[in-house]
Coordinates of C-alpha atoms in Angstrom, one line a residue:
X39 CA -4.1 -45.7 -22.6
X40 CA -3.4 -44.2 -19.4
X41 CA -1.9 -40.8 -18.6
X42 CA 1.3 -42.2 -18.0
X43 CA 1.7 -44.2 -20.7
X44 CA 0.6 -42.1 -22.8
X45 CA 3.7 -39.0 -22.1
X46 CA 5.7 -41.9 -22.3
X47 CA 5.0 -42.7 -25.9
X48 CA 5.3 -38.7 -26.4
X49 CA 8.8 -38.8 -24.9
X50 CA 9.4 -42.5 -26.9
X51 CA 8.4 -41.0 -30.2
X52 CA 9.4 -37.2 -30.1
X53 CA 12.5 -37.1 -28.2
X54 CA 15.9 -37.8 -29.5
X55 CA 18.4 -36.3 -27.4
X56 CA 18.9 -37.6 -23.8
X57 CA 16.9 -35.7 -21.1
X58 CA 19.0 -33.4 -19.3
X59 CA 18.4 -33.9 -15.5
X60 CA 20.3 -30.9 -14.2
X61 CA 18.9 -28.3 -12.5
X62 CA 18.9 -24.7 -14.7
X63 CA 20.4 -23.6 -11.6
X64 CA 22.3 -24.7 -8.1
X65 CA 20.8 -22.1 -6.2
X66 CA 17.9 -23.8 -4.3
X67 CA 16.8 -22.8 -0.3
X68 CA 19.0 -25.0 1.1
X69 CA 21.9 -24.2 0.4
X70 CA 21.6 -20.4 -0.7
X71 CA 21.6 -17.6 2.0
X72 CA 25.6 -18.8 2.5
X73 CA 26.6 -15.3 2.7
X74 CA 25.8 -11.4 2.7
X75 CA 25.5 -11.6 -0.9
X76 CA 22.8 -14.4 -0.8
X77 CA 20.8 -12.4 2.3
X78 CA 21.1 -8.8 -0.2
X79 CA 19.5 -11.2 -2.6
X80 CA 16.9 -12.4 -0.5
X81 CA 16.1 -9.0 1.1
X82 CA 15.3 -7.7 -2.2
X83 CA 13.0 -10.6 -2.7
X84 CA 11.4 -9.2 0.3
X85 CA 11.0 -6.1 -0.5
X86 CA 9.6 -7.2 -4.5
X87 CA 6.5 -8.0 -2.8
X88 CA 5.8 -4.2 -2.4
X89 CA 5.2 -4.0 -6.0
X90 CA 2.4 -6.7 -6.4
X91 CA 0.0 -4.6 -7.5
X92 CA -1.8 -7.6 -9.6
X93 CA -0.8 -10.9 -7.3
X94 CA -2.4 -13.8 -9.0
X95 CA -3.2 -11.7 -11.8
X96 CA -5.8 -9.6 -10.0
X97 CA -6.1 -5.5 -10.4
X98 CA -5.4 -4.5 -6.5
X99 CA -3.4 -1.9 -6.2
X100 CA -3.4 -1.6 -2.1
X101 CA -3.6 2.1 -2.6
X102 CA -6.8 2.0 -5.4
X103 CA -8.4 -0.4 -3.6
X104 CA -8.4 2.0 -0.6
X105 CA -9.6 4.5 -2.2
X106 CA -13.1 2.3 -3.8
X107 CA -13.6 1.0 -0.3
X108 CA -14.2 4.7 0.9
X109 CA -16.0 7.6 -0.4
X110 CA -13.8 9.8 -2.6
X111 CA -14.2 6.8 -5.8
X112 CA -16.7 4.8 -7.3
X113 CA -15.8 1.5 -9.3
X114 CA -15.0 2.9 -12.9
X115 CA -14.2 0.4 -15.7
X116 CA -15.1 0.4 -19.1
X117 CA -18.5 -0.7 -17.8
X118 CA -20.3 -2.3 -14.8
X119 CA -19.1 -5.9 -15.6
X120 CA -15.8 -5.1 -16.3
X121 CA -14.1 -6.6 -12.9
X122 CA -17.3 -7.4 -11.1
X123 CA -15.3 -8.0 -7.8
X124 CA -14.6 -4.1 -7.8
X125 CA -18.2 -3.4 -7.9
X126 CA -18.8 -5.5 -5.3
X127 CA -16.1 -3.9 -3.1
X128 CA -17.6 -0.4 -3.7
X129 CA -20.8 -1.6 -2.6
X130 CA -20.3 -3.8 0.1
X131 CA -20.9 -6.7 -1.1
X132 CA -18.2 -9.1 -1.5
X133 CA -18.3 -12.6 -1.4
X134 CA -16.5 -15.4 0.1
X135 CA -14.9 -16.4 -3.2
X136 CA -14.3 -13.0 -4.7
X137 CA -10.8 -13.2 -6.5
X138 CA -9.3 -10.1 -4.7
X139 CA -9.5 -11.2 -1.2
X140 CA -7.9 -13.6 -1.9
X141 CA -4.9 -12.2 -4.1
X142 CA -4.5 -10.2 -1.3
X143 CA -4.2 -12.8 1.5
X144 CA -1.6 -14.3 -1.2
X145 CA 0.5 -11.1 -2.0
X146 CA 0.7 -10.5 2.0
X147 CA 1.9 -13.8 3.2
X148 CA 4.2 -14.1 -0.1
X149 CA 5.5 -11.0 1.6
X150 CA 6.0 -12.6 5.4
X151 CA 7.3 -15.8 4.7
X152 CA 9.7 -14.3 2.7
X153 CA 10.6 -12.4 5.4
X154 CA 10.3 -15.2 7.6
X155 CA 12.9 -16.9 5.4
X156 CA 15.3 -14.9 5.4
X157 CA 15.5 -13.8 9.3
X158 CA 15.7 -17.9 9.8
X159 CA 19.0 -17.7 7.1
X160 CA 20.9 -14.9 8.4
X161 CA 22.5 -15.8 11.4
X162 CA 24.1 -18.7 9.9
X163 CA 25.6 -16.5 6.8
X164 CA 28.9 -15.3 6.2
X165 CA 29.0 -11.5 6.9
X166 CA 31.4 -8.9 6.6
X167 CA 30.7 -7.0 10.0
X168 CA 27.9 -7.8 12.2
X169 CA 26.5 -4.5 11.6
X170 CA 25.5 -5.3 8.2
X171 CA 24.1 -8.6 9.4
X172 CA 22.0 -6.3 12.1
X173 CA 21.0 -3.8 9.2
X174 CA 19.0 -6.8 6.7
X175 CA 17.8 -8.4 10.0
X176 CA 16.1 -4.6 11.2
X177 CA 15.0 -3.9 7.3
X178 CA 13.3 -7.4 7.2
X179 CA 11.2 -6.9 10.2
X180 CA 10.4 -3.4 9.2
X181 CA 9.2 -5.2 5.5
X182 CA 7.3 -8.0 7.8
X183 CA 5.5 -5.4 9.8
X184 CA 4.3 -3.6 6.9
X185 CA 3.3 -7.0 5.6
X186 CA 1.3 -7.7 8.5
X187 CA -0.5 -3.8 8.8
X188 CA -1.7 -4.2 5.7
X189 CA -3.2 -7.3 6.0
X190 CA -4.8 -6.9 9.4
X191 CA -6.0 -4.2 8.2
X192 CA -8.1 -5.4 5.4
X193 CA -9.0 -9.1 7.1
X194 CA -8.6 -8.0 11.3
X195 CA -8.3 -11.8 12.2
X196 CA -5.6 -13.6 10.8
X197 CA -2.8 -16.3 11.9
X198 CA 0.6 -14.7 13.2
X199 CA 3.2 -16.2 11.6
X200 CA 6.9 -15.7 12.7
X201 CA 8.9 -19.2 10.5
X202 CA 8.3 -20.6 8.3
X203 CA 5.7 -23.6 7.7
X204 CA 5.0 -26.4 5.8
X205 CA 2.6 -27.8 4.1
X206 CA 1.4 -30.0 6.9
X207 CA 1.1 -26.7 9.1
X208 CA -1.2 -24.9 6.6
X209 CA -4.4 -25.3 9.3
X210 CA -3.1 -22.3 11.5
X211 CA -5.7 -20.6 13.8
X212 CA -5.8 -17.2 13.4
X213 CA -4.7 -15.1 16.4
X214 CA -5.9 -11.9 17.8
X215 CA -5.7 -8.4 16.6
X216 CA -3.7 -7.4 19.4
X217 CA -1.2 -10.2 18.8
X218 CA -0.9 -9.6 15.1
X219 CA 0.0 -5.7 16.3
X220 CA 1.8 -6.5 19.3
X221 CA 4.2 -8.1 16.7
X222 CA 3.7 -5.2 14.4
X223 CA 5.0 -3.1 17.5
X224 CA 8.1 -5.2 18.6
X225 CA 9.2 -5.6 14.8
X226 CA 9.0 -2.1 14.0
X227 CA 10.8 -1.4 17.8
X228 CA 13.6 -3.5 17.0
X229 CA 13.9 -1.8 13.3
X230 CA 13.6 1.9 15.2
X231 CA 16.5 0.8 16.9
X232 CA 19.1 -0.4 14.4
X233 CA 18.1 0.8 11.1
X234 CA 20.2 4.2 9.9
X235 CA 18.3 8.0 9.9
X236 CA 16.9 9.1 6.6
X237 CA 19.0 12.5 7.0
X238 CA 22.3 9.7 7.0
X239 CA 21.2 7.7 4.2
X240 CA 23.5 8.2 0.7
X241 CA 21.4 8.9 -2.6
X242 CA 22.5 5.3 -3.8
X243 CA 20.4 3.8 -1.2
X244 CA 17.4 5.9 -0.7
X245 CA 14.1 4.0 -0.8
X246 CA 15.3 1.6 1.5
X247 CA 13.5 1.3 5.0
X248 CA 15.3 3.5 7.4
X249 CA 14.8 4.1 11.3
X250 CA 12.9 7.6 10.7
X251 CA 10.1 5.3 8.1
X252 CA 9.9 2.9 10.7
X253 CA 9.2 5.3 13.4
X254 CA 6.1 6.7 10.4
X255 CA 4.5 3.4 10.3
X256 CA 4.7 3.1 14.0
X257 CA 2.7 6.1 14.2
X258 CA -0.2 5.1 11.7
X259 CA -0.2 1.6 13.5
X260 CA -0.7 2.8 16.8
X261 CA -3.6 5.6 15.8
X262 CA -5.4 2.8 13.8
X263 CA -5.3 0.2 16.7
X264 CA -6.4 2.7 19.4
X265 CA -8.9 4.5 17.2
X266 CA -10.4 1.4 15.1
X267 CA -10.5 -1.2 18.5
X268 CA -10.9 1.5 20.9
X269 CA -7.9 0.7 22.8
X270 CA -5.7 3.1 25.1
X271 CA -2.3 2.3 23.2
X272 CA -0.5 -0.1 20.9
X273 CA 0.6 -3.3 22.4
X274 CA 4.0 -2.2 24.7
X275 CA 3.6 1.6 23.1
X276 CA 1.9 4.0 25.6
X277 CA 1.2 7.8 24.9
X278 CA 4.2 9.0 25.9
X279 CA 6.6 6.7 23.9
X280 CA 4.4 7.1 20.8
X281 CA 4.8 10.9 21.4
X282 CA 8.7 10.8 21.8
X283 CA 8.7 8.7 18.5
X284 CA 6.9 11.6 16.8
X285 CA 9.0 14.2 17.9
X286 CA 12.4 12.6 16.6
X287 CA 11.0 12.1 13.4
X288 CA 9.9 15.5 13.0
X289 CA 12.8 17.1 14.3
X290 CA 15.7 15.0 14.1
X291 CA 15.4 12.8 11.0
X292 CA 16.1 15.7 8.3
X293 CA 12.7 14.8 6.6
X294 CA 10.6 18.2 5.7
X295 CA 8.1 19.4 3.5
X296 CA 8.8 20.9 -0.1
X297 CA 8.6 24.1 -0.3
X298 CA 5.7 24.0 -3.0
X299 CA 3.2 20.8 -3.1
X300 CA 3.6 19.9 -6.6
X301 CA 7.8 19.3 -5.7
X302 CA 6.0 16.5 -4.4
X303 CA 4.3 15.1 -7.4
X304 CA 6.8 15.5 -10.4
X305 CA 5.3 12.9 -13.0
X306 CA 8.2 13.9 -15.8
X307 CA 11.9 12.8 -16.3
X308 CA 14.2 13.6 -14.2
X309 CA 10.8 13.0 -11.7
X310 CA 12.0 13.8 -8.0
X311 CA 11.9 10.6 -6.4
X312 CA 12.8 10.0 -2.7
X313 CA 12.7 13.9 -1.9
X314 CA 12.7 14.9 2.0
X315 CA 9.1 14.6 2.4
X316 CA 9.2 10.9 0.9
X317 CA 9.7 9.0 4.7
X318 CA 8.9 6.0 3.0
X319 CA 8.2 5.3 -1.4
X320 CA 8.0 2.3 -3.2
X321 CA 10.2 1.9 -5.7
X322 CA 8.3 1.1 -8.8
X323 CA 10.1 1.0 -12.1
X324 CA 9.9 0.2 -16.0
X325 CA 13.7 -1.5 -16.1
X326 CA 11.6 -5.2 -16.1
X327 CA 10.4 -4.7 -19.7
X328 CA 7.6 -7.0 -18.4
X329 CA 5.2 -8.5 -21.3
X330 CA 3.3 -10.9 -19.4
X331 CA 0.3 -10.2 -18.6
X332 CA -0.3 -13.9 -17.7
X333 CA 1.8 -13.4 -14.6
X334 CA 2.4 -9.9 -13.4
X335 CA 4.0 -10.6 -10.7
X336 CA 7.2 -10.2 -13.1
X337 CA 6.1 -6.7 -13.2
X338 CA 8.1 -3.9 -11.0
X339 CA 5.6 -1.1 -12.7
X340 CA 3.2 1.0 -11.1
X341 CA -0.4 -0.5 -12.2
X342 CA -2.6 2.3 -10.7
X343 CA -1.2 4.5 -13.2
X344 CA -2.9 2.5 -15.7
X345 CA -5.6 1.7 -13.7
X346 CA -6.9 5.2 -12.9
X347 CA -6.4 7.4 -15.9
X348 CA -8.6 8.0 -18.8
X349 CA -9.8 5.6 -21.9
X350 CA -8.4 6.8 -25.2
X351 CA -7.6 10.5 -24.9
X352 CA -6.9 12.5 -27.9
X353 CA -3.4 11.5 -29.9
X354 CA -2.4 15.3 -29.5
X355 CA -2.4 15.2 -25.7
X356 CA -0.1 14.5 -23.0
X357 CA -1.8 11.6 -21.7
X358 CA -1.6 8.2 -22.4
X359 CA -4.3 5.8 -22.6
X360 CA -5.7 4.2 -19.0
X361 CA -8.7 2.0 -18.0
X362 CA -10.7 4.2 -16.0
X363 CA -10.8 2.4 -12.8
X364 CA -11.7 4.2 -9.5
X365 CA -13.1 7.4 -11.0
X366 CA -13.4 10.5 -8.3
X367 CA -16.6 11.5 -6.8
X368 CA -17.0 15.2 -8.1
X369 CA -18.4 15.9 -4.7
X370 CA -14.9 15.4 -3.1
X371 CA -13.3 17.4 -6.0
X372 CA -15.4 20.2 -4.9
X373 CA -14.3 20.0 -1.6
X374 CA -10.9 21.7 -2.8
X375 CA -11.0 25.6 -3.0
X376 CA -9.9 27.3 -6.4
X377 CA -7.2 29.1 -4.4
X378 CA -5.7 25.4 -2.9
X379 CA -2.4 24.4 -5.1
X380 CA -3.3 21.2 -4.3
X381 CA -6.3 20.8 -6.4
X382 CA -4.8 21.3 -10.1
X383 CA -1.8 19.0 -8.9
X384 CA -4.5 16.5 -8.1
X385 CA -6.6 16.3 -10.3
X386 CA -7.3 16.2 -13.9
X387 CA -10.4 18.1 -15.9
X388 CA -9.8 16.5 -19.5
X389 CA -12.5 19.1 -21.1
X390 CA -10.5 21.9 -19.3
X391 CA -7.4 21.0 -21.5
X392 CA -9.6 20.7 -24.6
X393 CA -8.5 17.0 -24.1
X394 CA -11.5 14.7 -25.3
X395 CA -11.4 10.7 -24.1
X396 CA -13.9 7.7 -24.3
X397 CA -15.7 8.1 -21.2
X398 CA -15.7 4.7 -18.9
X399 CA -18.3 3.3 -16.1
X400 CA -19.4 6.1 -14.1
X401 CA -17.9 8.9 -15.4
X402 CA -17.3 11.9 -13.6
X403 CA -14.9 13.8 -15.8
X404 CA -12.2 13.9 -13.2
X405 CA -9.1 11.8 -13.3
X406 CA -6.1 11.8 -11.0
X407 CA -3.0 13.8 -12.0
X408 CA -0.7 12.5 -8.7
X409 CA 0.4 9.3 -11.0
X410 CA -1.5 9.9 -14.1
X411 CA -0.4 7.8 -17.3
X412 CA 2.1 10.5 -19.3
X413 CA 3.1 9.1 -23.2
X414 CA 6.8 10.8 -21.7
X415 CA 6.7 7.6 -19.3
X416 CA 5.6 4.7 -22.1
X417 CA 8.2 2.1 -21.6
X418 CA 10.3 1.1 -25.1
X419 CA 10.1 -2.6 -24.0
X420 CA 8.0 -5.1 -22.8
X421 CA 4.1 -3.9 -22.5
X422 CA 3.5 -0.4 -21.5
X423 CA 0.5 -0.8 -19.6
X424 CA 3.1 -2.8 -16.7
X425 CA 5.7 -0.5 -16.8
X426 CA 4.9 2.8 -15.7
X427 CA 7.5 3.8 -13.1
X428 CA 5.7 6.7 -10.9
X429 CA 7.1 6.1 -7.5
X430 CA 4.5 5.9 -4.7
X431 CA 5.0 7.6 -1.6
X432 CA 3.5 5.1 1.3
X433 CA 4.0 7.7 3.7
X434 CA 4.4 11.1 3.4
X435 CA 5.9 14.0 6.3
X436 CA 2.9 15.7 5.4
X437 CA 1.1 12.7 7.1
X438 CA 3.5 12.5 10.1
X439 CA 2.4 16.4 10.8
X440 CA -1.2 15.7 10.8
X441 CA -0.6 12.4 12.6
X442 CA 1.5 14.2 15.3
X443 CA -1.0 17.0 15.7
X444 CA -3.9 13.8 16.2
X445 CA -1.1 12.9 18.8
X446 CA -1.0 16.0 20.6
X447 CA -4.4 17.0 20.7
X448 CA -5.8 13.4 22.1
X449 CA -3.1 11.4 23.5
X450 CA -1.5 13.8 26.4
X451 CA 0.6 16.2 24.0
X452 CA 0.7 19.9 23.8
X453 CA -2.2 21.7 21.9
X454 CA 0.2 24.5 21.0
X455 CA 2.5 22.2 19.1
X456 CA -0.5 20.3 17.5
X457 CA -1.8 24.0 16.1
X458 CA 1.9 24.3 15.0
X459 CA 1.9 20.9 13.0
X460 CA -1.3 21.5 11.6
X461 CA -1.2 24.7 10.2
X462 CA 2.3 24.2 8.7
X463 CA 0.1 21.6 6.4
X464 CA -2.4 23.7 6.3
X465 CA -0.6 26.8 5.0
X466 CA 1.8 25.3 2.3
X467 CA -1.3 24.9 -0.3
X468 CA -2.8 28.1 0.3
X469 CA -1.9 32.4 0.0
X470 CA 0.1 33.8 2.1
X471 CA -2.6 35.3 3.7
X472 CA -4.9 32.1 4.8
X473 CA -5.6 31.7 8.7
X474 CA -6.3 28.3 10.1
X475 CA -8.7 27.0 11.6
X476 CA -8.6 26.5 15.6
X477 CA -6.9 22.7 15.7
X478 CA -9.7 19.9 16.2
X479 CA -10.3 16.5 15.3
X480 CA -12.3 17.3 12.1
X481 CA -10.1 20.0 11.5
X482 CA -7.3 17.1 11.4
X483 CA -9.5 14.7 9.0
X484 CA -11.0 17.7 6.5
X485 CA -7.3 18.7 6.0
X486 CA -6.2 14.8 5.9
X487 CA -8.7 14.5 3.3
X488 CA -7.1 17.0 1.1
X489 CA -3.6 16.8 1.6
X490 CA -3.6 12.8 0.9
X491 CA -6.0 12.9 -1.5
X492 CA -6.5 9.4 -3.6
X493 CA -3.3 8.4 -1.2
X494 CA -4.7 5.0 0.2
X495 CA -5.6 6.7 3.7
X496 CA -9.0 7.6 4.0
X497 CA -10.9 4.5 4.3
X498 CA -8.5 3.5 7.0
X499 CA -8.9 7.2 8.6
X500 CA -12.3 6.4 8.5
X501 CA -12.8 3.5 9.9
X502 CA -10.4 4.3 12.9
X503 CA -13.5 6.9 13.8
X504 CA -15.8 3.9 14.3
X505 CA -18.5 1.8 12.3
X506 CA -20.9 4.7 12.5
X507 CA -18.8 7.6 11.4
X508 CA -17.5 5.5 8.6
X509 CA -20.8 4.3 7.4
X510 CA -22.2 8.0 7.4
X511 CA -19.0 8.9 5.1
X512 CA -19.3 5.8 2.7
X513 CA -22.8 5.3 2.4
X514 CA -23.7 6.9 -0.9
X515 CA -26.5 7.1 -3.0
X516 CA -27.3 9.6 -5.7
X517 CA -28.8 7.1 -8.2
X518 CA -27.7 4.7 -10.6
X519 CA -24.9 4.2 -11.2
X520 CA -23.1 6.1 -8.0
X521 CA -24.0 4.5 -5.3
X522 CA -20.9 3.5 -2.7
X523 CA -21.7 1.2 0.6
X524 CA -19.9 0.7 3.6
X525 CA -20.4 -2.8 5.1
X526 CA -21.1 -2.3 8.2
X527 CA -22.1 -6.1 9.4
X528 CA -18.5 -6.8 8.7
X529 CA -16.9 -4.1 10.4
X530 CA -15.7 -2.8 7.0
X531 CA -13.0 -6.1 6.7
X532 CA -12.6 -8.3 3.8
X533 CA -13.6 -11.9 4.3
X534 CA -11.3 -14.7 4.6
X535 CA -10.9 -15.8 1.9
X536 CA -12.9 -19.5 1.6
X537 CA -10.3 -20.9 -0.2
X538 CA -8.2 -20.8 2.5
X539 CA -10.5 -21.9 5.1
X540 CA -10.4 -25.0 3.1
X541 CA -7.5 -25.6 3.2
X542 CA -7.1 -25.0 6.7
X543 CA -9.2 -27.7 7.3
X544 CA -11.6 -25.1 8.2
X545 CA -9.2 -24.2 11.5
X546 CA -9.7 -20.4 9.7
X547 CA -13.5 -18.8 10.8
X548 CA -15.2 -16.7 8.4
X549 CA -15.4 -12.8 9.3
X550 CA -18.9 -11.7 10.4
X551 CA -21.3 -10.1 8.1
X552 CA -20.5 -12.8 5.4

């Protein structure tokens, strides 16, 4: 009996009531996105994508993953073979058809054609004022350049896409880094331009892109292209315009630091999301309830909180129980001086709290307390382990102070004001009566280093320095089991993922170095 005939008889024998061939719902692409309601709808869609942190099921937090690719973590796990891809990405020694490369290329083009969608809708949609029309146009291109950083980022050549494609079109050649940013540059220029000021934004709406967090990423975009291609300036960005866009976001967008560091970092109810010196957080959140571990995707919950704290700690504690992922190099934790505030807000010594846990893959008796997994935050519904709702902060004003004194020191600014920047970082942690050091490149990184600590930004600090700095930073070897690699043959990128080269037709090359 053939396939066919065979569901056939099922239906014949099984089935008594008459098939219903409506759709569950009328709302299908063509003819939703009618109005401003459909677009809102639509823009959120957009901006869901933030929240993949397990896309096709796979454990990548952007931010974690960051962190194993550089040299403040090792791979962690309940042992070695736990997610061997991890392993491999510690060491430098991924493969073509490693599962989180390509989660990733899925999670970021998810993200872009969503965004693609939805700036093709919108100027045939109903809207109440053009402004508003202007607004979710500026927000989507600020979500479509972050999209696109990301993911050049991790894989350097991929295709540009700006529409939407269809199946027929899936062998797209990749273009060049300096498209893929010129892009990056012109989306987040357009966004600069429309979207409203943080200091003008009303509580009900804060986590949404503004003007001031497109003017952050603009900044980390145009230090990583310079630094990491050795290039004088971002694609239609010189010097002196990345300079001005610096200086209205540190004086005019009502963004500040916290008086204390740990205002920052406030892992109980009522937390203190979307505080000043958030320029841009995503929005994670237990309201889901999601179950389903069979597609996370569902999930809205912050999965590095999970991910990174401790296996099993005692039933009296605090803590809820983690999986040990990305544990932290006690070499970095040492890097921290006893009288820095930041070190006991970022990290956690279980055995200093009398607080005993079953010790993963590489243990180092050092967890991370900047989103660590509190019972207090254990979601009543759905499965706990996807509903953790510890905001991220993507980028932090703390970041745009060290990235502005980069600016000023290198790229034709004024050394006084990048002293200034730097040592009103550098002073916030420390006493009162702490003297910095004379601003200087390394100055800028040590200080990076600690300040955005297990943030997601020092492998990409590092590789902005160049093959060899990175290398000497990530190449680590003290002896089974702690041994980190940089992949230098590859210029520290992913590979393309070989799935999709396949489906290209094999228009998509391979990286080098795999």
């Amino acid at each position: 009996m053939s396939l066919i005939a065979g569901l056939l008889t099922l239906i014949s024998v099984s089935c008594t009531k008459k098939i219903d061939l409506y759709p569950i719902t009328s709302d299908v692409e063509t003819n939703f996105y009618k109005d401003q309601k459909d677009c809102l709808q639509g823009l959120t869609a957009a901006y869901n994508v933030l929240l993949w942190d397990a896309p096709q099921n796979q454990n990548i937090p952007f931010q974690l993953v960051s962190e194993v690719l550089g040299d403040n973590c090792f791979t962690g796990g309940a042992n070695a073979t736990d997610i061997p891809g991890t392993l491999r990405i510690d060491r430098g020694q991924i493969r073509v058809d490693d599962l989180a490369p390509k989660a990733f290329w899925y999670k970021y083009y998810t993200g872009i054609y969503r965004c693609n969608l939805l700036l093709e809708k919108m100027p045939a949609a109903t809207f109440d004022s053009p402004e508003l029309r202007n607004r979710f146009t500026a927000e989507t291109k600020f979500l479509r350049a972050y999209y696109y950083f990301d993911l050049v980022r991790l894989f350097g050549n991929v295709p540009l896409l700006t529409k939407t494609i269809s199946s027929s079109e899936y062998n797209q050649k990749q273009s060049s880094p300096e498209e893929v940013y010129k892009q990056i540059a012109q989306d987040l220029t357009d966004a600069i331009a429309v979207l409203p000021s943080y200091k003008s934004m009303p509580t009900t709406e804060l986590g949404r892109a503004t003007s001031d967090a497109a003017r952050g990423l603009m900044m980390r975009a145009w230090l990583y292209y310079t630094g990491y291609y050795n290039k004088p300036e971002l694609p239609g960005v010189p010097a002196t315009k990345i300079l001005e866009i610096s200086e209205t976001l540190i004086n005019s967008s009502g963004h500040d630091l916290l008086p204390n560091f740990a205002d920052a970092f406030v892992n109980t109810p009522p937390y203190n999301f979307n505080n000043k010196e958030s320029v841009f957080e995503i929005q994670y959140s237990s309201l889901a309830y999601s179950g389903n571990f069979s597609y996370r995707e569902e999930a809205n919950g912050n999965l590095s909180t999970m991910l990174w704290s401790m296996r099993d700690p005692s039933a009296a504690s605090i803590y809820a129980a983690g999986w040990s992922f990305a544990p932290v190099d006690a070499e970095f934790y040492n890097k921290f001086q006893a009288n820095d505030a930041r070190r006991a807000i970022t990290f956690i010594l279980p055995q200093a709290q009398s607080v005993s846990y079953t010790p993963g893959y590489q243990d180092s008796k050092i967890f991370p307390n900047k989103w660590a997994a509190l019972k207090v935050n254990n979601s009543s519904k759905g499965n706990v382990a996807l509903n953790y709702p510890n905001h991220f902060i993507a980028i932090r004003f703390s970041d745009i102070l060290l990235m502005a004194a980069e600016l000023q020191l290198l790229h034709g600014g004024s050394a006084g004001k990048a002293q200034q920047y730097f040592d009103k970082v550098a002073k916030r942690p420390r006493p009162t009566d702490y003297v910095s050091p004379a601003v200087s490149l390394d100055a800028i990184y040590d200080e990076r280093n600690l300040e955005l600590a297990l943030e997601g930004v020092r492998y990409w600090d590092l590789m902005r320095r160049g093959n060899a700095y990175a290398q000497s930073k990530i190449d680590i070897n003290r002896g089974e089991p702690f041994i980190s690699k940089f992949n230098a043959a590859a210029n520290g990128l992913l590979p393309i993922p070989d799935q999709e080269i396949i489906v290209s037709n094999r228009t998509l090359v391979q990286n080098k170095g795999y």
